[in-house]
mmCIF file of C-alpha atoms in Angstrom:
data_model
loop_
_atom_site.group_PDB
_atom_site.id
_atom_site.type_symbol
_atom_site.label_atom_id
_atom_site.label_comp_id
_atom_site.label_asym_id
_atom_site.label_seq_id
_atom_site.Cartn_x
_atom_site.Cartn_y
_atom_site.Cartn_z
ATOM 1 C CA MET A 1 -83.555 -203.165 109.091
ATOM 2 C CA ASN A 2 -82.662 -206.871 109.160
ATOM 3 C CA ARG A 3 -79.207 -208.433 109.341
ATOM 4 C CA GLN A 4 -78.867 -208.964 105.583
ATOM 5 C CA GLN A 5 -79.793 -205.349 104.845
ATOM 6 C CA LEU A 6 -77.287 -204.096 107.422
ATOM 7 C CA ALA A 7 -74.599 -206.388 106.006
ATOM 8 C CA GLN A 8 -75.351 -205.044 102.528
ATOM 9 C CA GLU A 9 -74.876 -201.491 103.816
ATOM 10 C CA ILE A 10 -71.431 -202.478 105.104
ATOM 11 C CA ILE A 11 -70.555 -204.103 101.764
ATOM 12 C CA GLU A 12 -71.609 -201.017 99.790
ATOM 13 C CA ALA A 13 -69.737 -198.724 102.176
ATOM 14 C CA GLY A 14 -66.618 -200.835 101.644
ATOM 15 C CA ARG A 15 -66.837 -200.501 97.875
ATOM 16 C CA PHE A 16 -67.363 -196.753 98.093
ATOM 17 C CA LEU A 17 -64.493 -196.176 100.516
ATOM 18 C CA TYR A 18 -62.137 -198.483 98.636
ATOM 19 C CA ASP A 19 -62.927 -196.761 95.328
ATOM 20 C CA ARG A 20 -62.074 -193.402 96.908
ATOM 21 C CA GLY A 21 -58.725 -194.744 98.115
ATOM 22 C CA TRP A 22 -59.697 -194.295 101.752
ATOM 23 C CA SER A 23 -59.629 -198.010 102.664
ATOM 24 C CA PRO A 24 -56.846 -199.726 100.706
ATOM 25 C CA ALA A 25 -56.522 -203.515 100.610
ATOM 26 C CA THR A 26 -57.478 -205.192 103.923
ATOM 27 C CA SER A 27 -57.151 -202.047 106.035
ATOM 28 C CA SER A 28 -60.098 -200.411 107.819
ATOM 29 C CA ASN A 29 -63.157 -201.852 109.523
ATOM 30 C CA TYR A 30 -66.833 -200.966 109.495
ATOM 31 C CA SER A 31 -69.820 -201.776 111.666
ATOM 32 C CA THR A 32 -73.509 -201.207 112.221
ATOM 33 C CA ARG A 33 -75.642 -201.649 115.320
ATOM 34 C CA LEU A 34 -77.485 -204.964 115.063
ATOM 35 C CA SER A 35 -79.505 -204.605 118.271
ATOM 36 C CA ALA A 36 -79.294 -202.912 121.658
ATOM 37 C CA SER A 37 -76.654 -205.443 122.690
ATOM 38 C CA GLU A 38 -75.057 -206.549 119.406
ATOM 39 C CA ALA A 39 -73.086 -205.109 116.508
ATOM 40 C CA LEU A 40 -72.344 -206.320 112.994
ATOM 41 C CA LEU A 41 -68.684 -205.872 111.986
ATOM 42 C CA THR A 42 -66.350 -206.704 109.158
ATOM 43 C CA VAL A 43 -64.361 -209.906 109.606
ATOM 44 C CA SER A 44 -60.635 -209.490 110.190
ATOM 45 C CA GLY A 45 -58.316 -209.465 107.176
ATOM 46 C CA LYS A 46 -60.885 -208.993 104.394
ATOM 47 C CA HIS A 47 -60.339 -206.760 101.353
ATOM 48 C CA LYS A 48 -62.775 -203.903 101.845
ATOM 49 C CA GLY A 49 -63.519 -203.423 98.167
ATOM 50 C CA GLN A 50 -64.501 -207.074 97.775
ATOM 51 C CA LEU A 51 -66.690 -207.772 100.793
ATOM 52 C CA GLY A 52 -69.465 -210.361 100.648
ATOM 53 C CA LEU A 53 -72.300 -211.292 102.995
ATOM 54 C CA ASP A 54 -70.087 -213.846 104.730
ATOM 55 C CA ASP A 55 -67.445 -211.198 105.501
ATOM 56 C CA VAL A 56 -69.350 -209.705 108.435
ATOM 57 C CA LEU A 57 -70.034 -211.165 111.860
ATOM 58 C CA ALA A 58 -72.091 -210.384 114.919
ATOM 59 C CA THR A 59 -70.428 -209.488 118.214
ATOM 60 C CA ASP A 60 -71.645 -208.500 121.621
ATOM 61 C CA LEU A 61 -70.786 -205.033 122.892
ATOM 62 C CA ASP A 62 -67.738 -206.396 124.685
ATOM 63 C CA GLY A 63 -66.315 -207.273 121.276
ATOM 64 C CA ASN A 64 -66.769 -211.051 121.515
ATOM 65 C CA SER A 65 -67.668 -212.922 118.337
ATOM 66 C CA LEU A 66 -71.128 -214.476 118.368
ATOM 67 C CA GLU A 67 -70.346 -216.577 115.291
ATOM 68 C CA PRO A 68 -67.969 -219.543 115.746
ATOM 69 C CA GLY A 69 -65.166 -219.624 113.214
ATOM 70 C CA LYS A 70 -65.312 -215.919 112.450
ATOM 71 C CA LYS A 71 -62.690 -213.573 113.889
ATOM 72 C CA PRO A 72 -63.546 -209.902 114.418
ATOM 73 C CA SER A 73 -61.080 -207.116 113.796
ATOM 74 C CA ALA A 74 -58.505 -206.489 116.509
ATOM 75 C CA GLU A 75 -60.068 -203.030 116.826
ATOM 76 C CA THR A 76 -63.585 -204.269 117.538
ATOM 77 C CA LEU A 77 -63.583 -202.643 120.985
ATOM 78 C CA LEU A 78 -63.168 -199.220 119.366
ATOM 79 C CA HIS A 79 -66.473 -199.842 117.583
ATOM 80 C CA THR A 80 -68.454 -201.418 120.389
ATOM 81 C CA GLN A 81 -67.452 -198.757 122.915
ATOM 82 C CA LEU A 82 -69.140 -196.182 120.680
ATOM 83 C CA TYR A 83 -72.391 -198.179 120.652
ATOM 84 C CA ARG A 84 -72.234 -198.375 124.442
ATOM 85 C CA TRP A 85 -71.396 -194.667 124.695
ATOM 86 C CA LYS A 86 -74.413 -193.391 122.755
ATOM 87 C CA PRO A 87 -77.486 -195.501 121.953
ATOM 88 C CA GLU A 88 -78.275 -193.294 118.952
ATOM 89 C CA ILE A 89 -75.072 -194.340 117.142
ATOM 90 C CA GLY A 90 -76.039 -196.812 114.435
ATOM 91 C CA ALA A 91 -72.884 -197.084 112.304
ATOM 92 C CA VAL A 92 -69.126 -196.667 112.777
ATOM 93 C CA LEU A 93 -66.497 -196.335 110.044
ATOM 94 C CA HIS A 94 -62.736 -196.632 110.426
ATOM 95 C CA THR A 95 -60.700 -195.671 107.355
ATOM 96 C CA HIS A 96 -56.999 -195.530 106.429
ATOM 97 C CA SER A 97 -56.668 -192.674 103.952
ATOM 98 C CA VAL A 98 -53.354 -191.112 102.960
ATOM 99 C CA ASN A 99 -54.541 -187.664 104.074
ATOM 100 C CA ALA A 100 -55.619 -188.812 107.538
ATOM 101 C CA THR A 101 -52.423 -190.805 108.021
ATOM 102 C CA VAL A 102 -50.047 -188.054 106.902
ATOM 103 C CA LEU A 103 -51.827 -185.214 108.688
ATOM 104 C CA SER A 104 -51.914 -187.121 111.972
ATOM 105 C CA ARG A 105 -48.166 -187.727 111.689
ATOM 106 C CA LEU A 106 -47.372 -184.095 110.859
ATOM 107 C CA THR A 107 -49.482 -182.708 113.697
ATOM 108 C CA LEU A 108 -47.412 -182.607 116.879
ATOM 109 C CA ALA A 109 -50.350 -181.550 119.045
ATOM 110 C CA ASP A 110 -52.851 -183.999 120.506
ATOM 111 C CA SER A 111 -55.718 -182.598 118.433
ATOM 112 C CA LEU A 112 -56.727 -180.784 115.259
ATOM 113 C CA VAL A 113 -59.083 -177.823 115.210
ATOM 114 C CA PHE A 114 -61.165 -177.058 112.129
ATOM 115 C CA ALA A 115 -62.606 -173.545 112.083
ATOM 116 C CA ASP A 116 -64.530 -171.415 109.577
ATOM 117 C CA TYR A 117 -64.886 -174.120 106.926
ATOM 118 C CA GLU A 118 -68.343 -174.205 105.341
ATOM 119 C CA LEU A 119 -68.188 -178.000 105.154
ATOM 120 C CA GLN A 120 -68.092 -178.264 108.939
ATOM 121 C CA LYS A 121 -71.873 -178.184 108.647
ATOM 122 C CA ALA A 122 -71.725 -181.723 107.249
ATOM 123 C CA PHE A 123 -71.059 -182.955 110.790
ATOM 124 C CA SER A 124 -73.935 -183.870 113.064
ATOM 125 C CA GLY A 125 -74.845 -181.020 115.394
ATOM 126 C CA ILE A 126 -72.871 -178.330 113.499
ATOM 127 C CA THR A 127 -75.108 -175.645 112.001
ATOM 128 C CA THR A 128 -72.669 -172.852 111.139
ATOM 129 C CA HIS A 129 -69.160 -172.389 109.792
ATOM 130 C CA GLU A 130 -68.635 -169.979 112.690
ATOM 131 C CA SER A 131 -67.703 -172.843 114.966
ATOM 132 C CA GLN A 132 -64.801 -175.110 115.817
ATOM 133 C CA VAL A 133 -64.583 -178.848 115.372
ATOM 134 C CA LEU A 134 -62.071 -180.434 117.732
ATOM 135 C CA VAL A 135 -60.619 -183.733 116.530
ATOM 136 C CA PRO A 136 -58.430 -185.558 119.072
ATOM 137 C CA ILE A 137 -55.383 -187.521 117.944
ATOM 138 C CA PHE A 138 -54.480 -190.625 119.938
ATOM 139 C CA ASP A 139 -51.109 -192.301 119.630
ATOM 140 C CA ASN A 140 -51.324 -195.702 117.971
ATOM 141 C CA ASP A 141 -51.284 -198.627 120.391
ATOM 142 C CA GLN A 142 -51.413 -202.374 119.761
ATOM 143 C CA ASP A 143 -53.061 -202.759 123.175
ATOM 144 C CA ILE A 144 -56.586 -201.972 122.000
ATOM 145 C CA ALA A 145 -58.143 -202.149 125.467
ATOM 146 C CA ARG A 146 -55.690 -199.500 126.678
ATOM 147 C CA LEU A 147 -56.350 -197.345 123.611
ATOM 148 C CA ALA A 148 -60.109 -197.733 124.038
ATOM 149 C CA ALA A 149 -59.818 -196.560 127.652
ATOM 150 C CA LYS A 150 -58.024 -193.388 126.509
ATOM 151 C CA VAL A 151 -60.629 -192.788 123.819
ATOM 152 C CA GLN A 152 -63.496 -193.320 126.284
ATOM 153 C CA SER A 153 -62.046 -190.858 128.776
ATOM 154 C CA TRP A 154 -61.931 -188.216 126.046
ATOM 155 C CA LEU A 155 -65.425 -188.995 124.751
ATOM 156 C CA ASP A 156 -66.881 -188.714 128.240
ATOM 157 C CA GLN A 157 -65.473 -185.192 128.478
ATOM 158 C CA HIS A 158 -66.474 -184.219 124.916
ATOM 159 C CA PRO A 159 -69.975 -185.577 124.227
ATOM 160 C CA ASP A 160 -70.202 -183.541 121.008
ATOM 161 C CA CYS A 161 -67.240 -185.374 119.423
ATOM 162 C CA VAL A 162 -67.829 -186.351 115.771
ATOM 163 C CA GLY A 163 -64.640 -188.317 115.109
ATOM 164 C CA TYR A 164 -61.041 -188.930 116.083
ATOM 165 C CA LEU A 165 -57.690 -189.849 114.563
ATOM 166 C CA ILE A 166 -55.162 -192.486 115.541
ATOM 167 C CA ARG A 167 -51.705 -191.172 114.728
ATOM 168 C CA GLY A 168 -50.185 -192.730 111.629
ATOM 169 C CA HIS A 169 -53.224 -194.992 111.379
ATOM 170 C CA GLY A 170 -56.559 -193.514 110.421
ATOM 171 C CA LEU A 171 -59.952 -191.987 111.174
ATOM 172 C CA TYR A 172 -62.911 -193.120 113.276
ATOM 173 C CA THR A 173 -66.280 -191.470 112.755
ATOM 174 C CA TRP A 174 -69.913 -192.474 113.258
ATOM 175 C CA GLY A 175 -73.556 -191.541 112.877
ATOM 176 C CA PRO A 176 -77.149 -192.670 113.445
ATOM 177 C CA ARG A 177 -77.142 -194.376 110.034
ATOM 178 C CA MET A 178 -74.495 -195.613 107.628
ATOM 179 C CA SER A 179 -75.282 -192.703 105.309
ATOM 180 C CA ASP A 180 -74.474 -190.267 108.137
ATOM 181 C CA ALA A 181 -71.150 -191.947 108.877
ATOM 182 C CA LEU A 182 -70.239 -191.931 105.174
ATOM 183 C CA ARG A 183 -71.110 -188.234 104.917
ATOM 184 C CA GLN A 184 -68.803 -187.491 107.824
ATOM 185 C CA VAL A 185 -65.948 -189.493 106.291
ATOM 186 C CA GLU A 186 -66.287 -187.406 103.121
ATOM 187 C CA ALA A 187 -66.338 -184.172 105.108
ATOM 188 C CA PHE A 188 -63.292 -185.171 107.117
ATOM 189 C CA GLU A 189 -61.380 -186.125 103.984
ATOM 190 C CA PHE A 190 -62.110 -182.742 102.401
ATOM 191 C CA LEU A 191 -60.920 -180.942 105.529
ATOM 192 C CA PHE A 192 -57.804 -183.117 105.863
ATOM 193 C CA GLU A 193 -56.861 -182.326 102.275
ATOM 194 C CA CYS A 194 -57.464 -178.595 102.797
ATOM 195 C CA GLU A 195 -55.243 -178.603 105.881
ATOM 196 C CA LEU A 196 -52.451 -180.474 104.101
ATOM 197 C CA LYS A 197 -52.570 -178.133 101.108
ATOM 198 C CA THR A 198 -52.509 -175.122 103.410
ATOM 199 C CA LEU A 199 -49.471 -176.530 105.207
ATOM 200 C CA SER A 200 -47.668 -177.156 101.927
ATOM 201 C CA ILE A 201 -48.205 -173.536 100.874
ATOM 202 C CA THR A 202 -47.392 -171.847 104.176
ATOM 203 C CA GLN A 203 -44.230 -173.869 104.733
ATOM 204 C CA ARG A 204 -42.639 -173.028 101.380
#
């Protein structure tokens, strides 16, 4: 797939996620793998429901812009570390939904565990509801390099990870293709909503 096709995938993902309310205003950032050593990411500060072809830029896998005059998201390292981590990752999505934000703030533990949900099978590598999906929660940090180091340490110990939360911030998930990453966002959002509804009932 060429650069324009990959950029179009990012644009369409932005419209879909914005329409669902999972990426309001200029929040969130999305990327695809451009080559073995480059990624294509959304430009900082752009409305994700109104992206155009000029609203993406190429970076190296250290997060440096390869296009003068274009500034990548502050969280670029959280994307590029995933491309370095696994060569099969082809797309990364970071969203800011209400459910992800609220649930990460309510959860005092450093992770969520989803178990016995049929929709767990929407995640790559999960073939049965009789399983557990562990989702780490990292405290938000404006020092992205420090946050990325914490994320990488966890990923190295959990190679089957399918996504993570940043507390009070949002979700990161990924897949071989953009369609896989979008499927996982949808699955996560369903599970987040189920967990929040369960909490609201059990705490009455």
